[in-house]
PDB file of N, CA and C in Angstrom:
ATOM      1  N   UNK V 837       0.815  -1.199   0.000  1.00  0.00           N
ATOM      2  CA  UNK V 837       0.000   0.000   0.000  1.00  0.00           C
ATOM      3  C   UNK V 837       0.861   1.265   0.000  1.00  0.00           C
ATOM      4  N   UNK V 838       2.002   1.246   0.670  1.00  0.00           N
ATOM      5  CA  UNK V 838       2.880   2.418   0.743  1.00  0.00           C
ATOM      6  C   UNK V 838       3.424   2.795  -0.631  1.00  0.00           C
ATOM      7  N   UNK V 839       3.682   1.808  -1.466  1.00  0.00           N
ATOM      8  CA  UNK V 839       4.199   2.079  -2.809  1.00  0.00           C
ATOM      9  C   UNK V 839       3.140   2.791  -3.647  1.00  0.00           C
ATOM     10  N   UNK V 840       1.884   2.441  -3.491  1.00  0.00           N
ATOM     11  CA  UNK V 840       0.806   3.101  -4.236  1.00  0.00           C
ATOM     12  C   UNK V 840       0.698   4.566  -3.802  1.00  0.00           C
ATOM     13  N   UNK V 841       0.792   4.833  -2.495  1.00  0.00           N
ATOM     14  CA  UNK V 841       0.756   6.207  -2.000  1.00  0.00           C
ATOM     15  C   UNK V 841       1.924   7.025  -2.537  1.00  0.00           C
ATOM     16  N   UNK V 842       3.085   6.405  -2.586  1.00  0.00           N
ATOM     17  CA  UNK V 842       4.275   7.076  -3.100  1.00  0.00           C
ATOM     18  C   UNK V 842       4.101   7.435  -4.568  1.00  0.00           C
ATOM     19  N   UNK V 843       3.563   6.524  -5.346  1.00  0.00           N
ATOM     20  CA  UNK V 843       3.324   6.789  -6.764  1.00  0.00           C
ATOM     21  C   UNK V 843       2.246   7.857  -6.954  1.00  0.00           C
ATOM     22  N   UNK V 844       1.249   7.863  -6.066  1.00  0.00           N
ATOM     23  CA  UNK V 844       0.200   8.880  -6.132  1.00  0.00           C
ATOM     24  C   UNK V 844       0.776  10.267  -5.853  1.00  0.00           C
ATOM     25  N   UNK V 845       1.623  10.379  -4.850  1.00  0.00           N
ATOM     26  CA  UNK V 845       2.270  11.655  -4.525  1.00  0.00           C
ATOM     27  C   UNK V 845       3.153  12.105  -5.691  1.00  0.00           C
ATOM     28  N   UNK V 846       3.889  11.178  -6.262  1.00  0.00           N
ATOM     29  CA  UNK V 846       4.763  11.505  -7.393  1.00  0.00           C
ATOM     30  C   UNK V 846       3.943  11.960  -8.594  1.00  0.00           C
ATOM     31  N   UNK V 847       2.823  11.306  -8.829  1.00  0.00           N
ATOM     32  CA  UNK V 847       1.951  11.671  -9.947  1.00  0.00           C
ATOM     33  C   UNK V 847       1.388  13.081  -9.759  1.00  0.00           C
ATOM     34  N   UNK V 848       0.949  13.405  -8.543  1.00  0.00           N
ATOM     35  CA  UNK V 848       0.431  14.743  -8.271  1.00  0.00           C
ATOM     36  C   UNK V 848       1.526  15.801  -8.419  1.00  0.00           C
ATOM     37  N   UNK V 849       2.724  15.468  -7.977  1.00  0.00           N
ATOM     38  CA  UNK V 849       3.841  16.412  -8.096  1.00  0.00           C
ATOM     39  C   UNK V 849       4.154  16.698  -9.561  1.00  0.00           C
ATOM     40  N   UNK V 850       4.135  15.663 -10.377  1.00  0.00           N
ATOM     41  CA  UNK V 850       4.390  15.853 -11.812  1.00  0.00           C
ATOM     42  C   UNK V 850       3.314  16.743 -12.437  1.00  0.00           C
ATOM     43  N   UNK V 851       2.074  16.554 -12.035  1.00  0.00           N
ATOM     44  CA  UNK V 851       0.978  17.368 -12.548  1.00  0.00           C
ATOM     45  C   UNK V 851       1.129  18.826 -12.137  1.00  0.00           C
ATOM     46  N   UNK V 852       1.494  19.058 -10.886  1.00  0.00           N
ATOM     47  CA  UNK V 852       1.681  20.420 -10.382  1.00  0.00           C
ATOM     48  C   UNK V 852       2.824  21.100 -11.134  1.00  0.00           C
ATOM     49  N   UNK V 853       3.926  20.410 -11.317  1.00  0.00           N
ATOM     50  CA  UNK V 853       5.064  21.018 -12.019  1.00  0.00           C
ATOM     51  C   UNK V 853       4.789  21.201 -13.498  1.00  0.00           C
ATOM     52  N   UNK V 854       3.920  20.370 -14.066  1.00  0.00           N
ATOM     53  CA  UNK V 854       3.510  20.571 -15.453  1.00  0.00           C
ATOM     54  C   UNK V 854       2.711  21.874 -15.567  1.00  0.00           C
ATOM     55  N   UNK V 855       1.823  22.120 -14.613  1.00  0.00           N
ATOM     56  CA  UNK V 855       1.077  23.385 -14.596  1.00  0.00           C
ATOM     57  C   UNK V 855       2.019  24.578 -14.429  1.00  0.00           C
ATOM     58  N   UNK V 856       3.019  24.429 -13.567  1.00  0.00           N
ATOM     59  CA  UNK V 856       3.994  25.504 -13.360  1.00  0.00           C
ATOM     60  C   UNK V 856       4.794  25.770 -14.637  1.00  0.00           C
ATOM     61  N   UNK V 857       5.152  24.725 -15.349  1.00  0.00           N
ATOM     62  CA  UNK V 857       5.881  24.891 -16.615  1.00  0.00           C
ATOM     63  C   UNK V 857       5.004  25.579 -17.653  1.00  0.00           C
ATOM     64  N   UNK V 858       3.706  25.340 -17.604  1.00  0.00           N
ATOM     65  CA  UNK V 858       2.776  26.016 -18.505  1.00  0.00           C
ATOM     66  C   UNK V 858       2.776  27.527 -18.233  1.00  0.00           C
ATOM     67  N   UNK V 859       2.777  27.905 -16.959  1.00  0.00           N
ATOM     68  CA  UNK V 859       2.847  29.325 -16.589  1.00  0.00           C
ATOM     69  C   UNK V 859       4.164  29.931 -17.074  1.00  0.00           C
ATOM     70  N   UNK V 860       5.254  29.194 -16.917  1.00  0.00           N
ATOM     71  CA  UNK V 860       6.558  29.660 -17.389  1.00  0.00           C
ATOM     72  C   UNK V 860       6.540  29.862 -18.898  1.00  0.00           C
ATOM     73  N   UNK V 861       5.901  28.939 -19.612  1.00  0.00           N
ATOM     74  CA  UNK V 861       5.766  29.061 -21.064  1.00  0.00           C
ATOM     75  C   UNK V 861       4.988  30.303 -21.464  1.00  0.00           C
ATOM     76  N   UNK V 862       3.925  30.610 -20.710  1.00  0.00           N
ATOM     77  CA  UNK V 862       3.157  31.826 -20.978  1.00  0.00           C
ATOM     78  C   UNK V 862       4.021  33.073 -20.756  1.00  0.00           C
ATOM     79  N   UNK V 863       4.833  33.044 -19.694  1.00  0.00           N
ATOM     80  CA  UNK V 863       5.719  34.180 -19.425  1.00  0.00           C
ATOM     81  C   UNK V 863       6.703  34.390 -20.562  1.00  0.00           C
ATOM     82  N   UNK V 864       7.244  33.296 -21.080  1.00  0.00           N
ATOM     83  CA  UNK V 864       8.227  33.395 -22.165  1.00  0.00           C
ATOM     84  C   UNK V 864       7.566  33.874 -23.451  1.00  0.00           C
ATOM     85  N   UNK V 865       6.411  33.308 -23.791  1.00  0.00           N
ATOM     86  CA  UNK V 865       5.770  33.677 -25.054  1.00  0.00           C
ATOM     87  C   UNK V 865       5.221  35.106 -25.036  1.00  0.00           C
ATOM     88  N   UNK V 866       4.946  35.646 -23.852  1.00  0.00           N
ATOM     89  CA  UNK V 866       4.418  37.005 -23.756  1.00  0.00           C
ATOM     90  C   UNK V 866       5.458  38.014 -23.267  1.00  0.00           C
ATOM     91  N   UNK V 867       6.715  37.640 -23.318  1.00  0.00           N
ATOM     92  CA  UNK V 867       7.772  38.517 -22.791  1.00  0.00           C
ATOM     93  C   UNK V 867       7.813  39.872 -23.491  1.00  0.00           C
ATOM     94  N   UNK V 868       7.483  39.935 -24.778  1.00  0.00           N
ATOM     95  CA  UNK V 868       7.542  41.196 -25.518  1.00  0.00           C
ATOM     96  C   UNK V 868       6.192  41.885 -25.629  1.00  0.00           C
ATOM     97  N   UNK V 869       5.173  41.371 -24.961  1.00  0.00           N
ATOM     98  CA  UNK V 869       3.853  41.994 -24.964  1.00  0.00           C
ATOM     99  C   UNK V 869       3.841  43.096 -23.912  1.00  0.00           C
ATOM    100  N   UNK V 870       3.484  44.306 -24.318  1.00  0.00           N
ATOM    101  CA  UNK V 870       3.610  45.454 -23.416  1.00  0.00           C
ATOM    102  C   UNK V 870       2.671  45.385 -22.219  1.00  0.00           C
ATOM    103  N   UNK V 871       1.459  44.908 -22.384  1.00  0.00           N
ATOM    104  CA  UNK V 871       0.490  44.913 -21.288  1.00  0.00           C
ATOM    105  C   UNK V 871       0.537  43.652 -20.426  1.00  0.00           C
ATOM    106  N   UNK V 872       1.412  42.725 -20.740  1.00  0.00           N
ATOM    107  CA  UNK V 872       1.463  41.463 -19.999  1.00  0.00           C
ATOM    108  C   UNK V 872       2.339  41.617 -18.764  1.00  0.00           C
ATOM    109  N   UNK V 873       1.865  41.108 -17.638  1.00  0.00           N
ATOM    110  CA  UNK V 873       2.695  41.093 -16.432  1.00  0.00           C
ATOM    111  C   UNK V 873       3.005  39.635 -16.090  1.00  0.00           C
ATOM    112  N   UNK V 874       4.239  39.412 -15.767  1.00  0.00           N
ATOM    113  CA  UNK V 874       4.735  38.064 -15.471  1.00  0.00           C
ATOM    114  C   UNK V 874       3.938  37.430 -14.333  1.00  0.00           C
ATOM    115  N   UNK V 875       3.756  36.108 -14.423  1.00  0.00           N
ATOM    116  CA  UNK V 875       3.084  35.374 -13.367  1.00  0.00           C
ATOM    117  C   UNK V 875       4.095  34.494 -12.648  1.00  0.00           C
ATOM    118  N   UNK V 876       3.861  34.310 -11.361  1.00  0.00           N
ATOM    119  CA  UNK V 876       4.740  33.480 -10.546  1.00  0.00           C
ATOM    120  C   UNK V 876       3.896  32.462  -9.788  1.00  0.00           C
ATOM    121  N   UNK V 877       4.373  31.212  -9.754  1.00  0.00           N
ATOM    122  CA  UNK V 877       3.652  30.133  -9.087  1.00  0.00           C
ATOM    123  C   UNK V 877       4.158  30.004  -7.648  1.00  0.00           C
ATOM    124  N   UNK V 878       3.231  29.936  -6.712  1.00  0.00           N
ATOM    125  CA  UNK V 878       3.558  29.742  -5.303  1.00  0.00           C
ATOM    126  C   UNK V 878       3.176  28.315  -4.928  1.00  0.00           C
ATOM    127  N   UNK V 879       4.159  27.543  -4.499  1.00  0.00           N
ATOM    128  CA  UNK V 879       3.929  26.150  -4.111  1.00  0.00           C
ATOM    129  C   UNK V 879       3.681  26.052  -2.611  1.00  0.00           C
ATOM    130  N   UNK V 880       2.967  24.998  -2.211  1.00  0.00           N
ATOM    131  CA  UNK V 880       2.728  24.744  -0.787  1.00  0.00           C
ATOM    132  C   UNK V 880       2.639  23.239  -0.582  1.00  0.00           C
ATOM    133  N   UNK V 881       2.879  22.827   0.652  1.00  0.00           N
ATOM    134  CA  UNK V 881       2.739  21.414   1.001  1.00  0.00           C
ATOM    135  C   UNK V 881       1.266  21.048   1.019  1.00  0.00           C
ATOM    136  N   UNK V 882       0.959  19.885   0.504  1.00  0.00           N
ATOM    137  CA  UNK V 882      -0.407  19.370   0.534  1.00  0.00           C
ATOM    138  C   UNK V 882      -0.473  18.353   1.670  1.00  0.00           C
ATOM    139  N   UNK V 883      -1.203  18.689   2.709  1.00  0.00           N
ATOM    140  CA  UNK V 883      -1.271  17.845   3.900  1.00  0.00           C
ATOM    141  C   UNK V 883      -2.697  17.346   4.069  1.00  0.00           C
ATOM    142  N   UNK V 884      -2.851  16.064   4.407  1.00  0.00           N
ATOM    143  CA  UNK V 884      -4.176  15.502   4.630  1.00  0.00           C
ATOM    144  C   UNK V 884      -4.720  15.958   5.978  1.00  0.00           C
ATOM    145  N   UNK V 885      -5.972  15.642   6.221  1.00  0.00           N
ATOM    146  CA  UNK V 885      -6.607  15.994   7.493  1.00  0.00           C
ATOM    147  C   UNK V 885      -5.884  15.319   8.659  1.00  0.00           C
ATOM    148  N   UNK V 886      -5.369  14.121   8.430  1.00  0.00           N
ATOM    149  CA  UNK V 886      -4.662  13.388   9.476  1.00  0.00           C
ATOM    150  C   UNK V 886      -3.265  13.963   9.732  1.00  0.00           C
ATOM    151  N   UNK V 887      -2.820  14.893   8.892  1.00  0.00           N
ATOM    152  CA  UNK V 887      -1.532  15.525   9.104  1.00  0.00           C
ATOM    153  C   UNK V 887      -0.381  14.880   8.352  1.00  0.00           C
ATOM    154  N   UNK V 888      -0.664  13.899   7.531  1.00  0.00           N
ATOM    155  CA  UNK V 888       0.406  13.263   6.759  1.00  0.00           C
ATOM    156  C   UNK V 888       0.645  14.038   5.472  1.00  0.00           C
ATOM    157  N   UNK V 889       1.872  13.991   5.023  1.00  0.00           N
ATOM    158  CA  UNK V 889       2.227  14.687   3.793  1.00  0.00           C
ATOM    159  C   UNK V 889       1.567  14.039   2.594  1.00  0.00           C
ATOM    160  N   UNK V 890       1.117  14.877   1.689  1.00  0.00           N
ATOM    161  CA  UNK V 890       0.430  14.388   0.506  1.00  0.00           C
ATOM    162  C   UNK V 890       1.062  14.948  -0.760  1.00  0.00           C
ATOM    163  N   UNK V 891       2.271  15.489  -0.635  1.00  0.00           N
ATOM    164  CA  UNK V 891       2.963  16.019  -1.804  1.00  0.00           C
ATOM    165  C   UNK V 891       2.952  17.531  -1.849  1.00  0.00           C
ATOM    166  N   UNK V 892       2.857  18.048  -3.056  1.00  0.00           N
ATOM    167  CA  UNK V 892       2.920  19.497  -3.292  1.00  0.00           C
ATOM    168  C   UNK V 892       1.667  19.928  -4.031  1.00  0.00           C
ATOM    169  N   UNK V 893       1.313  21.202  -3.863  1.00  0.00           N
ATOM    170  CA  UNK V 893       0.182  21.770  -4.590  1.00  0.00           C
ATOM    171  C   UNK V 893       0.514  23.215  -4.937  1.00  0.00           C
ATOM    172  N   UNK V 894      -0.244  23.764  -5.874  1.00  0.00           N
ATOM    173  CA  UNK V 894      -0.095  25.174  -6.213  1.00  0.00           C
ATOM    174  C   UNK V 894      -0.992  25.955  -5.265  1.00  0.00           C
ATOM    175  N   UNK V 895      -0.383  26.776  -4.428  1.00  0.00           N
ATOM    176  CA  UNK V 895      -1.145  27.569  -3.461  1.00  0.00           C
ATOM    177  C   UNK V 895      -1.733  28.807  -4.120  1.00  0.00           C
ATOM    178  N   UNK V 896      -0.971  29.405  -5.052  1.00  0.00           N
ATOM    179  CA  UNK V 896      -1.433  30.641  -5.671  1.00  0.00           C
ATOM    180  C   UNK V 896      -0.618  30.912  -6.931  1.00  0.00           C
ATOM    181  N   UNK V 897      -1.207  31.658  -7.826  1.00  0.00           N
ATOM    182  CA  UNK V 897      -0.497  32.183  -9.001  1.00  0.00           C
ATOM    183  C   UNK V 897      -0.657  33.692  -8.917  1.00  0.00           C
ATOM    184  N   UNK V 898       0.453  34.377  -8.725  1.00  0.00           N
ATOM    185  CA  UNK V 898       0.371  35.826  -8.559  1.00  0.00           C
ATOM    186  C   UNK V 898       1.067  36.548  -9.701  1.00  0.00           C
ATOM    187  N   UNK V 899       0.568  37.721  -9.990  1.00  0.00           N
ATOM    188  CA  UNK V 899       1.174  38.564 -11.018  1.00  0.00           C
ATOM    189  C   UNK V 899       2.301  39.375 -10.397  1.00  0.00           C
ATOM    190  N   UNK V 900       3.391  39.459 -11.118  1.00  0.00           N
ATOM    191  CA  UNK V 900       4.542  40.224 -10.656  1.00  0.00           C
ATOM    192  C   UNK V 900       4.505  41.564 -11.386  1.00  0.00           C
ATOM    193  N   UNK V 901       4.384  42.628 -10.626  1.00  0.00           N
ATOM    194  CA  UNK V 901       4.294  43.961 -11.208  1.00  0.00           C
ATOM    195  C   UNK V 901       5.337  44.870 -10.576  1.00  0.00           C
ATOM    196  N   UNK V 902       5.735  45.877 -11.306  1.00  0.00           N
ATOM    197  CA  UNK V 902       6.675  46.879 -10.813  1.00  0.00           C
ATOM    198  C   UNK V 902       5.854  48.056 -10.289  1.00  0.00           C
ATOM    199  N   UNK V 903       5.801  48.217  -8.975  1.00  0.00           N
ATOM    200  CA  UNK V 903       4.953  49.253  -8.381  1.00  0.00           C
ATOM    201  C   UNK V 903       5.428  50.666  -8.738  1.00  0.00           C
ATOM    202  N   UNK V 904       6.729  50.852  -8.919  1.00  0.00           N
ATOM    203  CA  UNK V 904       7.233  52.165  -9.307  1.00  0.00           C
ATOM    204  C   UNK V 904       6.680  52.569 -10.671  1.00  0.00           C
ATOM    205  N   UNK V 905       6.730  51.647 -11.614  1.00  0.00           N
ATOM    206  CA  UNK V 905       6.207  51.946 -12.956  1.00  0.00           C
ATOM    207  C   UNK V 905       4.698  52.158 -12.907  1.00  0.00           C
ATOM    208  N   UNK V 906       3.987  51.333 -12.130  1.00  0.00           N
ATOM    209  CA  UNK V 906       2.539  51.500 -12.002  1.00  0.00           C
ATOM    210  C   UNK V 906       2.193  52.871 -11.451  1.00  0.00           C
ATOM    211  N   UNK V 907       2.940  53.339 -10.457  1.00  0.00           N
ATOM    212  CA  UNK V 907       2.706  54.656  -9.865  1.00  0.00           C
ATOM    213  C   UNK V 907       2.979  55.760 -10.874  1.00  0.00           C
ATOM    214  N   UNK V 908       4.053  55.621 -11.643  1.00  0.00           N
ATOM    215  CA  UNK V 908       4.379  56.634 -12.650  1.00  0.00           C
ATOM    216  C   UNK V 908       3.310  56.686 -13.737  1.00  0.00           C
ATOM    217  N   UNK V 909       2.827  55.537 -14.163  1.00  0.00           N
ATOM    218  CA  UNK V 909       1.784  55.502 -15.189  1.00  0.00           C
ATOM    219  C   UNK V 909       0.531  56.200 -14.674  1.00  0.00           C
ATOM    220  N   UNK V 910       0.168  55.912 -13.443  1.00  0.00           N
ATOM    221  CA  UNK V 910      -1.015  56.543 -12.857  1.00  0.00           C
ATOM    222  C   UNK V 910      -0.835  58.061 -12.763  1.00  0.00           C
ATOM    223  N   UNK V 911       0.337  58.513 -12.372  1.00  0.00           N
ATOM    224  CA  UNK V 911       0.612  59.950 -12.265  1.00  0.00           C
ATOM    225  C   UNK V 911       0.520  60.624 -13.631  1.00  0.00           C
ATOM    226  N   UNK V 912       1.127  60.014 -14.652  1.00  0.00           N
ATOM    227  CA  UNK V 912       1.107  60.608 -15.992  1.00  0.00           C
ATOM    228  C   UNK V 912      -0.290  60.588 -16.593  1.00  0.00           C
ATOM    229  N   UNK V 913      -1.059  59.533 -16.317  1.00  0.00           N
ATOM    230  CA  UNK V 913      -2.427  59.488 -16.825  1.00  0.00           C
ATOM    231  C   UNK V 913      -3.278  60.573 -16.182  1.00  0.00           C
ATOM    232  N   UNK V 914      -3.062  60.822 -14.908  1.00  0.00           N
ATOM    233  CA  UNK V 914      -3.781  61.886 -14.205  1.00  0.00           C
ATOM    234  C   UNK V 914      -3.412  63.248 -14.780  1.00  0.00           C
ATOM    235  N   UNK V 915      -2.126  63.470 -15.028  1.00  0.00           N
ATOM    236  CA  UNK V 915      -1.674  64.744 -15.607  1.00  0.00           C
ATOM    237  C   UNK V 915      -2.237  64.918 -17.018  1.00  0.00           C
ATOM    238  N   UNK V 916      -2.294  63.848 -17.793  1.00  0.00           N
ATOM    239  CA  UNK V 916      -2.854  63.919 -19.143  1.00  0.00           C
ATOM    240  C   UNK V 916      -4.335  64.268 -19.095  1.00  0.00           C
ATOM    241  N   UNK V 917      -5.052  63.656 -18.187  1.00  0.00           N
ATOM    242  CA  UNK V 917      -6.478  63.947 -18.041  1.00  0.00           C
ATOM    243  C   UNK V 917      -6.700  65.415 -17.678  1.00  0.00           C
ATOM    244  N   UNK V 918      -5.904  65.924 -16.749  1.00  0.00           N
ATOM    245  CA  UNK V 918      -6.009  67.322 -16.349  1.00  0.00           C
ATOM    246  C   UNK V 918      -5.701  68.248 -17.523  1.00  0.00           C
ATOM    247  N   UNK V 919      -4.649  67.951 -18.268  1.00  0.00           N
ATOM    248  CA  UNK V 919      -4.270  68.781 -19.423  1.00  0.00           C
ATOM    249  C   UNK V 919      -5.346  68.744 -20.498  1.00  0.00           C
ATOM    250  N   UNK V 920      -5.953  67.592 -20.706  1.00  0.00           N
ATOM    251  CA  UNK V 920      -7.011  67.466 -21.708  1.00  0.00           C
ATOM    252  C   UNK V 920      -8.217  68.305 -21.319  1.00  0.00           C
ATOM    253  N   UNK V 921      -8.579  68.284 -20.045  1.00  0.00           N
ATOM    254  CA  UNK V 921      -9.711  69.098 -19.575  1.00  0.00           C
ATOM    255  C   UNK V 921      -9.417  70.581 -19.749  1.00  0.00           C
ATOM    256  N   UNK V 922      -8.204  71.002 -19.428  1.00  0.00           N
ATOM    257  CA  UNK V 922      -7.838  72.412 -19.581  1.00  0.00           C
ATOM    258  C   UNK V 922      -7.849  72.825 -21.050  1.00  0.00           C
ATOM    259  N   UNK V 923      -7.348  71.947 -21.900  1.00  0.00           N
ATOM    260  CA  UNK V 923      -7.315  72.240 -23.331  1.00  0.00           C
ATOM    261  C   UNK V 923      -8.733  72.366 -23.890  1.00  0.00           C
ATOM    262  N   UNK V 924      -9.625  71.467 -23.481  1.00  0.00           N
ATOM    263  CA  UNK V 924     -11.013  71.534 -23.939  1.00  0.00           C
ATOM    264  C   UNK V 924     -11.681  72.827 -23.461  1.00  0.00           C
ATOM    265  N   UNK V 925     -11.378  73.191 -22.219  1.00  0.00           N
ATOM    266  CA  UNK V 925     -11.948  74.425 -21.663  1.00  0.00           C
ATOM    267  C   UNK V 925     -11.453  75.642 -22.442  1.00  0.00           C
ATOM    268  N   UNK V 926     -10.166  75.687 -22.749  1.00  0.00           N
ATOM    269  CA  UNK V 926      -9.610  76.806 -23.514  1.00  0.00           C
ATOM    270  C   UNK V 926     -10.159  76.840 -24.935  1.00  0.00           C
ATOM    271  N   UNK V 927     -10.373  75.668 -25.534  1.00  0.00           N
ATOM    272  CA  UNK V 927     -10.962  75.627 -26.879  1.00  0.00           C
ATOM    273  C   UNK V 927     -12.357  76.212 -26.874  1.00  0.00           C
ATOM    274  N   UNK V 928     -13.137  75.897 -25.840  1.00  0.00           N
ATOM    275  CA  UNK V 928     -14.496  76.432 -25.755  1.00  0.00           C
ATOM    276  C   UNK V 928     -14.480  77.937 -25.555  1.00  0.00           C
ATOM    277  N   UNK V 929     -13.534  78.445 -24.783  1.00  0.00           N
ATOM    278  CA  UNK V 929     -13.431  79.883 -24.537  1.00  0.00           C
ATOM    279  C   UNK V 929     -12.979  80.642 -25.772  1.00  0.00           C
ATOM    280  N   UNK V 930     -12.122  80.030 -26.575  1.00  0.00           N
ATOM    281  CA  UNK V 930     -11.619  80.709 -27.768  1.00  0.00           C
ATOM    282  C   UNK V 930     -12.686  80.795 -28.856  1.00  0.00           C
ATOM    283  N   UNK V 931     -13.655  79.878 -28.822  1.00  0.00           N
ATOM    284  CA  UNK V 931     -14.744  79.915 -29.800  1.00  0.00           C
ATOM    285  C   UNK V 931     -15.688  81.072 -29.502  1.00  0.00           C
ATOM    286  N   UNK V 932     -15.855  81.390 -28.234  1.00  0.00           N
ATOM    287  CA  UNK V 932     -16.773  82.459 -27.815  1.00  0.00           C
ATOM    288  C   UNK V 932     -16.195  83.768 -28.123  1.00  0.00           C
TER     289      UNK V 932
END
């Protein structure tokens, strides 16, 4: 019976790492896409209710982002919006 459990754990581990390799493949194929943010796989131990080890599982898939760039983009978008509103206001005043 122990050999079957061992093979089951190994099979689940292979499946989990296959999913992780799929995420890695997506990261590679989208490396030059401007709006794509890299994904990272977070692994965790898979434990049964009885407390015995059951192998590995994917706990989470998180996006990796650069907060500095995100903040700069938000700041520039806000400045652009403000400038656009001012420009529209001046255009309306010049027509009058």
